[in-house]
Short mmCIF file of C-alpha atoms and ligand atoms in Angstrom, two decimals:
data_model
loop_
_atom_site.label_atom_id
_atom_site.label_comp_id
_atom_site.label_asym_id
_atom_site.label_seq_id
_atom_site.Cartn_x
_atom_site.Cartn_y
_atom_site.Cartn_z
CA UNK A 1 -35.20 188.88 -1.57
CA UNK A 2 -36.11 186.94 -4.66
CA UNK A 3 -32.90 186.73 -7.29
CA UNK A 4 -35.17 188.19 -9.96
CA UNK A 5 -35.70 191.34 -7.87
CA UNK A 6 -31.69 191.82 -7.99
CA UNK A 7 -31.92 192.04 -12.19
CA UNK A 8 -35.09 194.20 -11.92
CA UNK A 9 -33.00 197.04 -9.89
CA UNK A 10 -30.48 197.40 -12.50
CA UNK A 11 -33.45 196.92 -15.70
CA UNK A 12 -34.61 200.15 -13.53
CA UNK A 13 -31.68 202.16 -13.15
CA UNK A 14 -31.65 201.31 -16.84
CA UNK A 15 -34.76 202.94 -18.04
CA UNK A 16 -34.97 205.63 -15.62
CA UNK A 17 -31.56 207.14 -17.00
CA UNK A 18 -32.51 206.62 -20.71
CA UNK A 19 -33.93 209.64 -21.14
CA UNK A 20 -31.05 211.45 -19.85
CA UNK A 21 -28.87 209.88 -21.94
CA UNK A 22 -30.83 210.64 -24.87
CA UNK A 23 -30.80 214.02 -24.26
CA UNK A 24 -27.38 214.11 -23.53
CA UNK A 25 -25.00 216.32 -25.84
CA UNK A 26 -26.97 219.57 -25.37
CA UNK A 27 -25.51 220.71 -21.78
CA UNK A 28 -27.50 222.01 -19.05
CA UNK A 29 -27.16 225.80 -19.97
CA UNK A 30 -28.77 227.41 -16.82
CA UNK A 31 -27.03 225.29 -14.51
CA UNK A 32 -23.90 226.38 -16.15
CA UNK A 33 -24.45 230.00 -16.30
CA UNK A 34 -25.09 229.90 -12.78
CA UNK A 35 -21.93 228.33 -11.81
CA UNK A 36 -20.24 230.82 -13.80
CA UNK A 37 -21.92 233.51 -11.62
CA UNK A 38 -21.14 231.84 -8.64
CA UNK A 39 -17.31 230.64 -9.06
CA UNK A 40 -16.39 233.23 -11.66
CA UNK A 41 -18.20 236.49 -10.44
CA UNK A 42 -18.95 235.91 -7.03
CA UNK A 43 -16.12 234.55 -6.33
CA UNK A 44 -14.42 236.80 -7.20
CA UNK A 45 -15.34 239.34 -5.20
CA UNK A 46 -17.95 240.95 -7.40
CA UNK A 47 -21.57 241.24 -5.01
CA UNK A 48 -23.50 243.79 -6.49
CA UNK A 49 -27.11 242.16 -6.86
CA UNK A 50 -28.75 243.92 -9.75
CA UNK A 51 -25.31 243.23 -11.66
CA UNK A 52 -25.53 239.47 -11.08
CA UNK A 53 -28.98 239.15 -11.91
CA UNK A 54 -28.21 240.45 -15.27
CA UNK A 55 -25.23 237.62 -15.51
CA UNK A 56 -27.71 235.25 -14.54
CA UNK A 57 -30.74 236.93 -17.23
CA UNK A 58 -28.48 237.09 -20.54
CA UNK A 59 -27.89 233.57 -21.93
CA UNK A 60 -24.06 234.10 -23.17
CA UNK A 61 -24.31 230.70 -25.32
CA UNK A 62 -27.01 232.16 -27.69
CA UNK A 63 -24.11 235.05 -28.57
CA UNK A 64 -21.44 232.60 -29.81
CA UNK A 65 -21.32 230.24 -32.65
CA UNK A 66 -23.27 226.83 -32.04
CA UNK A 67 -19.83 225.07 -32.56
CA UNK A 68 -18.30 227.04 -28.97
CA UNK A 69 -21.69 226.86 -27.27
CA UNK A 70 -20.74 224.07 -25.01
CA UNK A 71 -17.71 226.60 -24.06
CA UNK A 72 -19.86 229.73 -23.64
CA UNK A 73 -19.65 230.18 -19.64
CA UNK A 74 -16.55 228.82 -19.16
CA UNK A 75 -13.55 231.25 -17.83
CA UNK A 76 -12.31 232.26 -20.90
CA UNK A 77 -12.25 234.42 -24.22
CA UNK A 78 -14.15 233.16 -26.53
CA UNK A 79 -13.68 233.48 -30.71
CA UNK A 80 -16.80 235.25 -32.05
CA UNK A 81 -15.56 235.36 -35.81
CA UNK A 82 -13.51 238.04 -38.25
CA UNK A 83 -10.49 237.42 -36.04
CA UNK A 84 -12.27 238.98 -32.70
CA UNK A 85 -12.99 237.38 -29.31
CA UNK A 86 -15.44 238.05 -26.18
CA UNK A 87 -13.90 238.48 -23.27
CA UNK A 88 -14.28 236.00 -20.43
CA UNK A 89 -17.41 236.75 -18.14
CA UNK A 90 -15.22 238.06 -15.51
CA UNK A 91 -13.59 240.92 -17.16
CA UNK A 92 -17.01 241.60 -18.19
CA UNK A 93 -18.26 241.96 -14.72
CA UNK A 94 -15.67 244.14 -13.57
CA UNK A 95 -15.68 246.38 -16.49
CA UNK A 96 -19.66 246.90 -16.35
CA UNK A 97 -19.29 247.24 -12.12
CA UNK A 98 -16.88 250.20 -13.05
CA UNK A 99 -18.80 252.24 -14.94
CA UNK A 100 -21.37 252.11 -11.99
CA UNK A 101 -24.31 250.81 -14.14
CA UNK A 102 -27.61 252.67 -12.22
CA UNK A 103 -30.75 252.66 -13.62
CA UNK A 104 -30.85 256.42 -15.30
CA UNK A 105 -27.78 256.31 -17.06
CA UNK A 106 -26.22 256.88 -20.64
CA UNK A 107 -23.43 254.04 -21.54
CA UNK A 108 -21.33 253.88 -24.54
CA UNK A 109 -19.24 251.37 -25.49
CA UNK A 110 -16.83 250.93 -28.56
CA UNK A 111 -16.16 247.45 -29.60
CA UNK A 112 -20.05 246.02 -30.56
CA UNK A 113 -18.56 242.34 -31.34
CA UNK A 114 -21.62 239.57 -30.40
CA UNK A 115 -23.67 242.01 -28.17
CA UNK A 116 -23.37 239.93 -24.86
CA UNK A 117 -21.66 242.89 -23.52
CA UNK A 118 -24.10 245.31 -24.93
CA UNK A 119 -27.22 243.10 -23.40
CA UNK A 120 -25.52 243.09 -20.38
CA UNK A 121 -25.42 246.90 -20.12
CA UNK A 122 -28.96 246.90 -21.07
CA UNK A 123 -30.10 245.44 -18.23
CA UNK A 124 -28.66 247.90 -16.05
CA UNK A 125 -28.96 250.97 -17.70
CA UNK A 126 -31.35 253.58 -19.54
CA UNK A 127 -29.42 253.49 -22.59
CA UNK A 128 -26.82 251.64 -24.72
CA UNK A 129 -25.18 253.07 -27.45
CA UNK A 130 -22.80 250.77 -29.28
CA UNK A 131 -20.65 251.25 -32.33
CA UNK A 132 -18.62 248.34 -34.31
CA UNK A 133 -16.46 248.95 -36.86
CA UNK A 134 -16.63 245.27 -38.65
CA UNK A 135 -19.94 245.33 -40.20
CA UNK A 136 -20.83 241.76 -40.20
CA UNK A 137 -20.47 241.89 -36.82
CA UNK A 138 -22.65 245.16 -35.58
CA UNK A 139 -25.21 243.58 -37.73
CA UNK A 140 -25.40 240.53 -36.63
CA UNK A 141 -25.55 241.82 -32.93
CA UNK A 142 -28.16 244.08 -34.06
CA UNK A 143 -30.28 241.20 -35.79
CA UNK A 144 -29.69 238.61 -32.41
CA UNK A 145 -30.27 241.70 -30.02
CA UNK A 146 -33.53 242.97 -31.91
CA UNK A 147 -34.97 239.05 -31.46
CA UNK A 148 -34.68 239.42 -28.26
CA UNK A 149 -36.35 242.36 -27.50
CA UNK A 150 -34.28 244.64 -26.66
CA UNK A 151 -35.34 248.64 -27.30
CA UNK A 152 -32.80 250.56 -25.38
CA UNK A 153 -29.67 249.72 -27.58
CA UNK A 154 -28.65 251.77 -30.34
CA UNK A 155 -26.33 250.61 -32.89
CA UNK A 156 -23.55 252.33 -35.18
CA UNK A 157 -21.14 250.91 -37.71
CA UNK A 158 -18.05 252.69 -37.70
CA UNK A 159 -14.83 253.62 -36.08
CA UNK A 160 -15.57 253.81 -32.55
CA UNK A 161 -12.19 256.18 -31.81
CA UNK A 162 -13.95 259.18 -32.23
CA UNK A 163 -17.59 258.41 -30.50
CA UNK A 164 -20.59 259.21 -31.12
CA UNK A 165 -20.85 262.85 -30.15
CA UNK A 166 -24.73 262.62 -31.00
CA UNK A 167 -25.63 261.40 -28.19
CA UNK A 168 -23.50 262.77 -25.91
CA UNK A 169 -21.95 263.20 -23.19
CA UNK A 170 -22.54 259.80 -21.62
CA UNK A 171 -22.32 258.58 -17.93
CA UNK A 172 -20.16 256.04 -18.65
CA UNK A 173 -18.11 254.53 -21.54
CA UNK A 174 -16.78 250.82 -22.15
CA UNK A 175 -14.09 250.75 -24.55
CA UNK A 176 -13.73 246.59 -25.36
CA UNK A 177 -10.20 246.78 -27.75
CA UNK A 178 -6.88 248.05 -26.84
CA UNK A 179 -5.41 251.19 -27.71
CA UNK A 180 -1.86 252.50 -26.82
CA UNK A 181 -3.52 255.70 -25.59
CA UNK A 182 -6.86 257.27 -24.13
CA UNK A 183 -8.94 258.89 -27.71
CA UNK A 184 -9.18 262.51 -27.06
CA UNK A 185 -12.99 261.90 -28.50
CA UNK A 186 -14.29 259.88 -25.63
CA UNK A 187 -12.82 262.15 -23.15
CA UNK A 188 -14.80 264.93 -24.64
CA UNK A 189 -17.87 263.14 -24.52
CA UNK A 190 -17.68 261.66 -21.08
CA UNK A 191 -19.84 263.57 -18.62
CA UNK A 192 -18.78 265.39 -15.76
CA UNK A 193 -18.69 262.27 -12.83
CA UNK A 194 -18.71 259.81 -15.75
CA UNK A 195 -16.36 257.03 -16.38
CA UNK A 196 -14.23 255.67 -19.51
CA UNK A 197 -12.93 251.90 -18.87
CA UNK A 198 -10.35 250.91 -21.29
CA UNK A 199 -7.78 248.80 -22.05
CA UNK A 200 -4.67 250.63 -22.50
CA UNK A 201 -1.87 248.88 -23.89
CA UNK A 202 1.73 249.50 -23.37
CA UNK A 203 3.31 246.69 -25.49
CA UNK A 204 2.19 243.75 -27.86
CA UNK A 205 2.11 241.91 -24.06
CA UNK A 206 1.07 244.51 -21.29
CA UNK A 207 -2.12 245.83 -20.97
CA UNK A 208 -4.15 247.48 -18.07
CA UNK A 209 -7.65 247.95 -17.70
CA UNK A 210 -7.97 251.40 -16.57
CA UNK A 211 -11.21 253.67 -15.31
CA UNK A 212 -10.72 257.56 -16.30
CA UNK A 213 -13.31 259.84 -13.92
CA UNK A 214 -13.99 263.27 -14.97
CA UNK A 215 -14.39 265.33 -12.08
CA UNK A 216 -16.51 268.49 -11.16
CA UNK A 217 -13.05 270.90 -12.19
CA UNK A 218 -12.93 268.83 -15.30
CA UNK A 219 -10.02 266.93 -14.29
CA UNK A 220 -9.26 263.54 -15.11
CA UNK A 221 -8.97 260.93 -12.33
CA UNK A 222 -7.13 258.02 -13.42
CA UNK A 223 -7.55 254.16 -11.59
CA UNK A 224 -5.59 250.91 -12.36
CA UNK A 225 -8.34 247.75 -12.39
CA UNK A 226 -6.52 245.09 -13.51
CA UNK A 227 -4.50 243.66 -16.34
CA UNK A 228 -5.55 242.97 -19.20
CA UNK A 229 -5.55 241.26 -23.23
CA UNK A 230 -7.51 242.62 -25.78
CA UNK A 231 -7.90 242.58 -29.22
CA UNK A 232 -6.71 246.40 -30.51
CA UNK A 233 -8.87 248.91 -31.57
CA UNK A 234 -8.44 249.43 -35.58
CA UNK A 235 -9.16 252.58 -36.59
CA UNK A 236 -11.31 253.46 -39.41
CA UNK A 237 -10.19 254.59 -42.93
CA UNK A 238 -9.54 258.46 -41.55
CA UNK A 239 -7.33 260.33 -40.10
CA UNK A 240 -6.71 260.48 -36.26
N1 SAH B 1 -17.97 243.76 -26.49
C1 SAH B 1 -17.83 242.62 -27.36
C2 SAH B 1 -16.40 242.12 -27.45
C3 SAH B 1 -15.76 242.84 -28.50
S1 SAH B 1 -14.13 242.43 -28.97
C4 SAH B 1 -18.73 241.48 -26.97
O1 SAH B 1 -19.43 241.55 -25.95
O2 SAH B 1 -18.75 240.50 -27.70
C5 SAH B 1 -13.67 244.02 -29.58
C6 SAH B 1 -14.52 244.50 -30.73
O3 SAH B 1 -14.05 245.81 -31.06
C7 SAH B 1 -14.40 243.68 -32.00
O4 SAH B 1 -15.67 243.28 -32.42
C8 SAH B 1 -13.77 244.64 -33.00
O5 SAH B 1 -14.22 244.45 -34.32
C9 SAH B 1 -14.22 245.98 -32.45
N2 SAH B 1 -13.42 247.13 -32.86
C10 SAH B 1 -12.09 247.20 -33.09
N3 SAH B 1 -11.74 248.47 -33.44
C11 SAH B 1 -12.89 249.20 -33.42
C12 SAH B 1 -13.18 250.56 -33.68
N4 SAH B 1 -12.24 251.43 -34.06
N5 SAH B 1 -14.45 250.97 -33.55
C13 SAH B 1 -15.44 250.11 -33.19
N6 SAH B 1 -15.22 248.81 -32.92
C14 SAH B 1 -13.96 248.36 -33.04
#
């Protein structure tokens, strides 16, 4: 081989990675939401199809600010602004699989924040009704969720605690902050065969993510998931 061949391999290598490098600082978004399905949902032991395609549809870096976007499928919380945080895309998965997300049903859930959840739900179900109680927030969701065409999710602003007995009862509801006990509202307006998913929390530390069943006699049916750290549930301006 000629010695000026030996410079042109490297002049190549040169310009065919150029344009890579240029676009470098935007990361590959796809390829990491599907590694995030893979290693974080997968692997863990969640299979259900429909469920993953939804993890795989819903593009969780367009839900938090541009500054954590780089961040948005890794395995963690994430901060989404007024002092509240997304959970990690795991605890998402397990708390949608729990509520048995089939194509008919009615979900509620109380904690609106960005509206990944929410979208997620969407997917799976008939219906999502959603209520925040930090109005910059609910609208927000409302405003990124409308863009992206989404018509089955209906949005409240208020204190979540008691519901929204409008609509109900519902199939299933998601409750995504902690409260130190199980809101006598929600348990009203769960269906017969429905399920509430919430975090309950024992101390400023311990939490568990628990599923609540209503069965046929009306009785409730209580499950451990796993544990659990969320933000608490404030309650609105009324009384309990
Ligand atoms: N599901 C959200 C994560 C929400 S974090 C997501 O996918 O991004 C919990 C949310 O619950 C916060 O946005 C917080 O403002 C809201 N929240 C706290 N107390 C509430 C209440 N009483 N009623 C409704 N929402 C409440």
């Amino acid at each position: 081989m000629k010695p000026t061949y030996f410079l042109m391999i490297p002049a190549l290598i040169f310009f065919c990675l150029l344009p890579c490098r240029l676009q470098a600082g935007e990361p590959d978004y796809a390829l990491l939401q599907k590694k995030m399905t893979a290693e974080q949902i997968v692997g863990r032991g969640i299979t259900d199809q429909r469920l993953l395609t939804a993890f795989e549809k819903v593009k969780r870096h367009l839900f938090v600010k541009p500054s954590l976007r780089a961040h948005a499928y890794d395995d963690s919380p994430l901060d989404i602004g007024e002092g509240q945080s997304i959970s990690e895309p795991y605890i998402v998965a397990v708390m949608t699989a729990a509520v048995a997300p089939t194509p008919g049903k009615k979900v509620l859930e109380i904690g609106t924040g960005s509206g990944y959840h929410a979208a997620i739900l969407a997917e799976l179900v008939k219906n999502v009704y959603t209520i925040e109680l930090i109005e910059k927030l609910g609208k927000d969701a409302q405003t990124l969720l409308d863009s992206l065409g989404y018509k089955n999710i209906h949005f409240k602003i208020g204190d979540g605690y008691k519901g929204w007995e409008q609509y109900a009862p519902y199939d299933g509801i998601i409750v995504t902050c902690s409260e130190d006990h199980i809101p006598e509202p929600l348990i009203k307006q769960l269906a017969v065969g429905g399920r509430l998913i919430i975090p309950v929390r024992y101390s400023s530390k311990v939490q568990e993510l628990i599923m609540i069943e209503k069965e046929e006699d009306g009785e409730l049916k209580k499950t451990y998931l796993i544990p659990a750290q969320f933000v608490p549930l404030i309650r609105g301006n009324e009384e309990r």
